[in-house]
mmCIF file of C-alpha atoms and ligand atoms in Angstrom:
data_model
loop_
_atom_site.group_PDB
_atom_site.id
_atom_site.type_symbol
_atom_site.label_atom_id
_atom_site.label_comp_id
_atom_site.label_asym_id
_atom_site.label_seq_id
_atom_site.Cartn_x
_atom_site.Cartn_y
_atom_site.Cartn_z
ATOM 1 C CA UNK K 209 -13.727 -54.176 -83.316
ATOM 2 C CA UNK K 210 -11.816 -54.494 -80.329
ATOM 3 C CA UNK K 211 -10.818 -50.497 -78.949
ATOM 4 C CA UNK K 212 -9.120 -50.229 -75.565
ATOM 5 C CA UNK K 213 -9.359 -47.074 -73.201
ATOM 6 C CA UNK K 214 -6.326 -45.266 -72.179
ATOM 7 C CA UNK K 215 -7.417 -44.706 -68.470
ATOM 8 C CA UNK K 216 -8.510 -46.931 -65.419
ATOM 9 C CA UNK K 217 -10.849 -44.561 -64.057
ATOM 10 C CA UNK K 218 -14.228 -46.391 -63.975
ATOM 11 C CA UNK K 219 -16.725 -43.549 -64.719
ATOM 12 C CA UNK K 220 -14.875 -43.101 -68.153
ATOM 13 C CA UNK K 221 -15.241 -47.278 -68.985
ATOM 14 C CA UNK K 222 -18.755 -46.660 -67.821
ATOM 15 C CA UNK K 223 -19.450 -43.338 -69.946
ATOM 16 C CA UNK K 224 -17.844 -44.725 -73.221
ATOM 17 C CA UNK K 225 -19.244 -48.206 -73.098
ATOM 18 C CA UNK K 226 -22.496 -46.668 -72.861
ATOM 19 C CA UNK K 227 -21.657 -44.555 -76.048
ATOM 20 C CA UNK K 228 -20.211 -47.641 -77.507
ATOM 21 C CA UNK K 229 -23.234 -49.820 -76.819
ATOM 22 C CA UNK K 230 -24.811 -51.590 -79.876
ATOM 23 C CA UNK K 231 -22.139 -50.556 -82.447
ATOM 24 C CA UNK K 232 -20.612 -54.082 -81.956
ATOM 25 C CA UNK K 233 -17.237 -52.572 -80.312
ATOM 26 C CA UNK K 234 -15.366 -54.464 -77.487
ATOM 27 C CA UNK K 235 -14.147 -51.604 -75.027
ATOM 28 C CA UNK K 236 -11.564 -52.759 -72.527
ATOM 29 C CA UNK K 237 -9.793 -50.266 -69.690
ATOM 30 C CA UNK K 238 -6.197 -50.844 -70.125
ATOM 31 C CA UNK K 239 -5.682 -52.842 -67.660
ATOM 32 C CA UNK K 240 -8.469 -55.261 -68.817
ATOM 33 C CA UNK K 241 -6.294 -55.649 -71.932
ATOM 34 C CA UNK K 242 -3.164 -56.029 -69.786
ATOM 35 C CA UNK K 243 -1.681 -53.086 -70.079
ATOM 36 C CA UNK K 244 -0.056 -50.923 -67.531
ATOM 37 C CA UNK K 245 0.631 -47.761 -68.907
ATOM 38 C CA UNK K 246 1.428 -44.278 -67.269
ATOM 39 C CA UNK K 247 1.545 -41.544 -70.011
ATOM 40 C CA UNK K 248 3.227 -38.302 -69.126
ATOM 41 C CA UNK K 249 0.913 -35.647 -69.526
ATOM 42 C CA UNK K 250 3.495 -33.282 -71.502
ATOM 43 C CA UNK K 251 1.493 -31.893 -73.805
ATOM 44 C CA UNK K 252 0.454 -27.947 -74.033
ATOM 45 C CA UNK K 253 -3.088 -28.253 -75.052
ATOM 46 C CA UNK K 254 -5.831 -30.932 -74.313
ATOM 47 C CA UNK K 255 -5.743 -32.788 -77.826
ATOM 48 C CA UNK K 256 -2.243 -33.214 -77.617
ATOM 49 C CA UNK K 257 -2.856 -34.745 -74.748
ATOM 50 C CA UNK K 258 -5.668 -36.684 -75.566
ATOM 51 C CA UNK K 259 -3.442 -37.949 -78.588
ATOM 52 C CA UNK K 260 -0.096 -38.710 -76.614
ATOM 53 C CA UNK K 261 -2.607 -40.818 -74.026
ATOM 54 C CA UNK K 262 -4.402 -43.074 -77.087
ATOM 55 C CA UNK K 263 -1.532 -42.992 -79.028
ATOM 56 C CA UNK K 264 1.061 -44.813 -77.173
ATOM 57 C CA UNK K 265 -1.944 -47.804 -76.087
ATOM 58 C CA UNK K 266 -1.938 -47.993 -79.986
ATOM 59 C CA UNK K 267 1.892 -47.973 -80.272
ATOM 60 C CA UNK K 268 1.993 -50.537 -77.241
ATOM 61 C CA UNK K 269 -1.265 -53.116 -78.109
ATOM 62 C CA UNK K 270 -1.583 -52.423 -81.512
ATOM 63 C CA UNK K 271 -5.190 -51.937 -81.514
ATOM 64 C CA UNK K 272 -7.199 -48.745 -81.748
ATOM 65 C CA UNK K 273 -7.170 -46.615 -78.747
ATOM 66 C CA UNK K 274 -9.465 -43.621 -77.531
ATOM 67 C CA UNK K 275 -8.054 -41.125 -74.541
ATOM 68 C CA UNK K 276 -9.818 -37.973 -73.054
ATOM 69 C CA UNK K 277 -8.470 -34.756 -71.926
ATOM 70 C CA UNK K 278 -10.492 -32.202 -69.646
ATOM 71 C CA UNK K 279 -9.978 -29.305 -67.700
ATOM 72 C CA UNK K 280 -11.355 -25.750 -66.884
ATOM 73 C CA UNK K 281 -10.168 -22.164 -68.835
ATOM 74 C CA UNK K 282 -10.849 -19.141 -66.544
ATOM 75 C CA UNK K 283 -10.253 -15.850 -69.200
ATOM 76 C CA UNK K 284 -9.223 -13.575 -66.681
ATOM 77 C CA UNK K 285 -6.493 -15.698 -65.478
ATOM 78 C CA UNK K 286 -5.133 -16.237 -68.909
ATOM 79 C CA UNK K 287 -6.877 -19.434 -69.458
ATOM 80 C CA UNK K 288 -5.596 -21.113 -66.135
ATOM 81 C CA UNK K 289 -5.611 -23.691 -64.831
ATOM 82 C CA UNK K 290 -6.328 -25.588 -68.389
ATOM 83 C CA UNK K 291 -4.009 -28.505 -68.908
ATOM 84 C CA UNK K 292 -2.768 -28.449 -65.873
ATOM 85 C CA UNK K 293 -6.930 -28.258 -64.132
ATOM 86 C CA UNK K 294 -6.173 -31.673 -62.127
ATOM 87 C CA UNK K 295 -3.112 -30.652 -60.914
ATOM 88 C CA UNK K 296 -3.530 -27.142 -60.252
ATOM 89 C CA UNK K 297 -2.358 -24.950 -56.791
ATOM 90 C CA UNK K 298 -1.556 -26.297 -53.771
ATOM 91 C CA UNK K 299 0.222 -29.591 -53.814
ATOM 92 C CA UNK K 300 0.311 -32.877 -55.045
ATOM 93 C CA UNK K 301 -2.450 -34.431 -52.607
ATOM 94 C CA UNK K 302 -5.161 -31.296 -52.573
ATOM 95 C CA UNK K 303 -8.529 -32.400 -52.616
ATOM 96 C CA UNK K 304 -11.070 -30.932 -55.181
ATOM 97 C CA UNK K 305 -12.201 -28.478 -52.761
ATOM 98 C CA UNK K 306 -8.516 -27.061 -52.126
ATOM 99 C CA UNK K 307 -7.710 -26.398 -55.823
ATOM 100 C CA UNK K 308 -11.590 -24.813 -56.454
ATOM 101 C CA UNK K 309 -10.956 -22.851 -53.068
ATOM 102 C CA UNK K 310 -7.024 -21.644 -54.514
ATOM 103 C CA UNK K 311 -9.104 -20.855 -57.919
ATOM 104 C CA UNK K 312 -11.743 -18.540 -56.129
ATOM 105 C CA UNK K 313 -8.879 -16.812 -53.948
ATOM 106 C CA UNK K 314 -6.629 -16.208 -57.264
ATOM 107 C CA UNK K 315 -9.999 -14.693 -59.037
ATOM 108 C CA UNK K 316 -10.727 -12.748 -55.578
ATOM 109 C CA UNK K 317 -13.183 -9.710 -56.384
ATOM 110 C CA UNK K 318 -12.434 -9.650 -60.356
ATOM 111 C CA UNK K 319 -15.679 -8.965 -61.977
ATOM 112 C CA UNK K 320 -15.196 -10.816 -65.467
ATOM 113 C CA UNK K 321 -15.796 -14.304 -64.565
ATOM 114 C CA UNK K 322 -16.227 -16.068 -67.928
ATOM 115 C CA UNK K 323 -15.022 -19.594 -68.292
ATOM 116 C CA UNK K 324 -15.372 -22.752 -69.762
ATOM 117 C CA UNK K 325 -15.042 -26.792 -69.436
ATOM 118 C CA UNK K 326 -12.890 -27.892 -72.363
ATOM 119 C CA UNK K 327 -12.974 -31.968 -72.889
ATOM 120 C CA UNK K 328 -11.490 -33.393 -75.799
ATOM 121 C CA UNK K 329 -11.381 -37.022 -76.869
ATOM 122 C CA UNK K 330 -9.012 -38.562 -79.359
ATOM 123 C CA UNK K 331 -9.078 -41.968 -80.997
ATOM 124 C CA UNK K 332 -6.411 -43.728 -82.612
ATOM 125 C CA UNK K 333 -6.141 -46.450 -85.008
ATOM 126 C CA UNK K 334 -3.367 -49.122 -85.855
ATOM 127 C CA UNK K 335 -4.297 -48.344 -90.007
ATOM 128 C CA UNK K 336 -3.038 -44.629 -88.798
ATOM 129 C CA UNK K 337 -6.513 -43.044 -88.545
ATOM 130 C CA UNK K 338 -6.465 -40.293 -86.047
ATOM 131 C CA UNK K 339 -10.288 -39.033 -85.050
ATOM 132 C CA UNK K 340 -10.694 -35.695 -82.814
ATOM 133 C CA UNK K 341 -13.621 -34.263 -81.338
ATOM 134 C CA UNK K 342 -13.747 -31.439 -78.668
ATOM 135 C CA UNK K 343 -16.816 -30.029 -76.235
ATOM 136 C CA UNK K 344 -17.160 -26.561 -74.850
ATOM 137 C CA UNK K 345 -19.461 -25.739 -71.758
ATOM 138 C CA UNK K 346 -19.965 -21.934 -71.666
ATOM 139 C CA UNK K 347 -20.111 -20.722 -68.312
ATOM 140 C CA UNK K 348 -18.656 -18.485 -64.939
ATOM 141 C CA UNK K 349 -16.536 -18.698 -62.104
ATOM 142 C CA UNK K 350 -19.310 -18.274 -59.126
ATOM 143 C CA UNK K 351 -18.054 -15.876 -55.790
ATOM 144 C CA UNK K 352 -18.667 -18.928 -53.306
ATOM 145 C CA UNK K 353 -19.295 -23.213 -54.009
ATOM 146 C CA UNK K 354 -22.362 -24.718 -54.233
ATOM 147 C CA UNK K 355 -24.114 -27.843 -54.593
ATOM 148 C CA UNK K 356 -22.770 -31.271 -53.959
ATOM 149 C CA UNK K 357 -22.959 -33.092 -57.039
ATOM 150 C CA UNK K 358 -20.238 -33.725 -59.844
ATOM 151 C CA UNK K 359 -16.447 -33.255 -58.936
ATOM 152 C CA UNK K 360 -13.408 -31.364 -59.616
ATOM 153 C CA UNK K 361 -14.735 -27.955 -60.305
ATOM 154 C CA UNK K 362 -18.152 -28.310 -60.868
ATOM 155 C CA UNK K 363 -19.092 -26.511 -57.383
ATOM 156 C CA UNK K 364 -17.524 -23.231 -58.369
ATOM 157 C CA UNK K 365 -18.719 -23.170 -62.230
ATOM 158 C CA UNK K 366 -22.206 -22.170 -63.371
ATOM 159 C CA UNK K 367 -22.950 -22.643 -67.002
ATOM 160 C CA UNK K 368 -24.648 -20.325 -69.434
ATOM 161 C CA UNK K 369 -27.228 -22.987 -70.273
ATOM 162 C CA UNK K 370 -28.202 -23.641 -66.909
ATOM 163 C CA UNK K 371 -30.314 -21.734 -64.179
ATOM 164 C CA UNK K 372 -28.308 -23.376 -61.452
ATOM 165 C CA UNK K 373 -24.869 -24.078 -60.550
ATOM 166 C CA UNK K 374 -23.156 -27.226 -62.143
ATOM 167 C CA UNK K 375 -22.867 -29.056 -58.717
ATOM 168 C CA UNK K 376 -26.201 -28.434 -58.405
ATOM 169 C CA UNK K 377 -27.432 -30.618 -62.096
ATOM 170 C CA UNK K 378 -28.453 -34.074 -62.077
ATOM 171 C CA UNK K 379 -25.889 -36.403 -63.663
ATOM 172 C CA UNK K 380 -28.248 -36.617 -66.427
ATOM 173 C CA UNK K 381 -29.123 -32.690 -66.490
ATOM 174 C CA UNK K 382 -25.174 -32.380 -66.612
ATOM 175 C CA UNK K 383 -24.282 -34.670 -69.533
ATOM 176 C CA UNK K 384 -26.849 -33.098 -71.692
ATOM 177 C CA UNK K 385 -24.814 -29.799 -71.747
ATOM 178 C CA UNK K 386 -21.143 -30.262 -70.321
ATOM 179 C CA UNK K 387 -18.210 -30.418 -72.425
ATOM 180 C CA UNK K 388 -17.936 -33.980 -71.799
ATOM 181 C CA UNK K 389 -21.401 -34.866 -72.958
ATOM 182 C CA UNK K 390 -20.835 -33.029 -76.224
ATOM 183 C CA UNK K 391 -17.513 -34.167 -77.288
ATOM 184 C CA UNK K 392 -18.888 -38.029 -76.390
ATOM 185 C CA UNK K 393 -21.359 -37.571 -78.661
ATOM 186 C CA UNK K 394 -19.822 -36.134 -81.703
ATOM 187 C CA UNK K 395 -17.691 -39.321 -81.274
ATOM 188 C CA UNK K 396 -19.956 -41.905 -81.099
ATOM 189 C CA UNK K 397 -20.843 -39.932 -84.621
ATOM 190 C CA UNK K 398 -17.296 -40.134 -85.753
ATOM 191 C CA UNK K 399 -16.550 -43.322 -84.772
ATOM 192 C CA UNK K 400 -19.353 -44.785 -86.358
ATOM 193 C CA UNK K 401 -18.721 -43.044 -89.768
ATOM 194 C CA UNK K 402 -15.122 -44.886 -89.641
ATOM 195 C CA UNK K 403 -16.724 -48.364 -88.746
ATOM 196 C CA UNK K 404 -19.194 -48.000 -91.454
ATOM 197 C CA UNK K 405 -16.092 -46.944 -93.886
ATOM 198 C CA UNK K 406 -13.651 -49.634 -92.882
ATOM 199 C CA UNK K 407 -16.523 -52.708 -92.826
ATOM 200 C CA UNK K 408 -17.590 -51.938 -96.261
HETATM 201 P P1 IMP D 562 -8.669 -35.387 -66.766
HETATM 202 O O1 IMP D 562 -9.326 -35.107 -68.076
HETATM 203 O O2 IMP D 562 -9.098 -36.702 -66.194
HETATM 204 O O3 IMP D 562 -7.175 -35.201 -66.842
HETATM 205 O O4 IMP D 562 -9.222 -34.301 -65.717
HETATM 206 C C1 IMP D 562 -8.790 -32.999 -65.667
HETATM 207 C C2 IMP D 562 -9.318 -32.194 -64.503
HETATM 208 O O5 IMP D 562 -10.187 -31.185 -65.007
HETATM 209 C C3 IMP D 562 -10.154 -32.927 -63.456
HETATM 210 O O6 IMP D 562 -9.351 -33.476 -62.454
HETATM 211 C C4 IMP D 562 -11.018 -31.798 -62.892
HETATM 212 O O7 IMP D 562 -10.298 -31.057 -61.954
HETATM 213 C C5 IMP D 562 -11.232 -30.914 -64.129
HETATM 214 N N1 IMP D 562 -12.508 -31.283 -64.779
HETATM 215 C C6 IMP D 562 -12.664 -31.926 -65.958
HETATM 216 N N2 IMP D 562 -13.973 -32.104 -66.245
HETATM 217 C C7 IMP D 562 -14.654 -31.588 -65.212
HETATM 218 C C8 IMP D 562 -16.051 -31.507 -64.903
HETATM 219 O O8 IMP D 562 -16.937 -31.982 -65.629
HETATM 220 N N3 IMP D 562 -16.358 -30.910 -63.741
HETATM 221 C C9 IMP D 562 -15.425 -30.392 -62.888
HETATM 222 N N4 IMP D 562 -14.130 -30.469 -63.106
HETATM 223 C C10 IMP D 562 -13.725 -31.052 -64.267
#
């Protein structure tokens, strides 16, 4: 089975080959399979997103498709920045550290600092198929950055399941409890229960 992913970004291809690995799946970035796609991001949560991303690669190639959406939910900011976590405060070129830094001045002193990583993945198939899967990561907004691993927001979030800040994890100690981690493999479940469905 041939399944393309909606994105270019290399750590993705990397992450979901290795989930893909020995399950007899061909996984090809899009442009790999040709394809040079630039999907709005209009949707209001991250599976509609995730959906609107595979979905038109499936429309487009007519093969099965899988997309990811990620971002961060603060509570006391109403669940910003969420969708819009890549994209988020100052301007159009901010680094990472500008939008964690705009983050920690919009919390400022507040004292309830719950949040959590949010990835979803969605998979779509030409037959119509559409499988879902979504990973939490429990954790808080910290008062000041630390550690110099991971990206995006990772300096400024420490989860519940860890002693240490996220930035401060190994890759490895990372995957085994962030969103991302989770939602992969509940997939790699998923996907596997289709395969074993359709070949039979
Ligand atoms: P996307 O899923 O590639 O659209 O990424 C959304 C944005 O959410 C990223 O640019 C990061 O700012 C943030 N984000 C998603 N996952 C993580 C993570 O594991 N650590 C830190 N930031 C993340």
């Amino acid at each position: 089975m041939r399944l393309i992913l909606a994105s270019n970004n290399k750590n993705k291809l990397r992450e979901f080959r290795q989930l893909v690995e020995g399950m007899d799946i061909e996984l090809l970035s899009q442009s790999e399979a040709g394809l040079n796609l630039d999907v709005e991001e209009t949707g209001a949560t991250f599976e509609e997103n995730a959906y609107l991303k595979a979905k038109a690669v499936t429309d487009a190639l007519g093969c099965a498709a899988v997309a990811d959406d990620s971002g961060l939910e603060v509570d006391a900011l109403d669940g910003e920045p969420g969708v819009y976590s890549a994209r988020y405060g100052p301007g159009h070129d901010a680094s990472d550290r500008d939008r964690y830094t705009y983050l920690l001045n919009k919390l400022g002193d507040e004292k309830n600092r719950s949040a959590r990583f949010v990835c979803c993945i969605c998979c779509t198939m030409p037959d119509g198929t559409v499988l879902g899967t979504r990973g939490e990561c429990e954790g808080e907004i910290m008062y000041a950055p630390k550690g110099e691993n991971g990206f995006g927001y990772d300096p400024v979030f420490k989860p519940l399941a860890a002693d240490r800040g996220m930035a401060e994890l190994t890759p490895d100690e990372k995957n085994a409890i962030s969103h991302r981690g989770m939602a992969l493999r509940e997939f790699a479940e998923e996907l596997k229960r289709y395969k074993n469905g359709t070949d039979k």
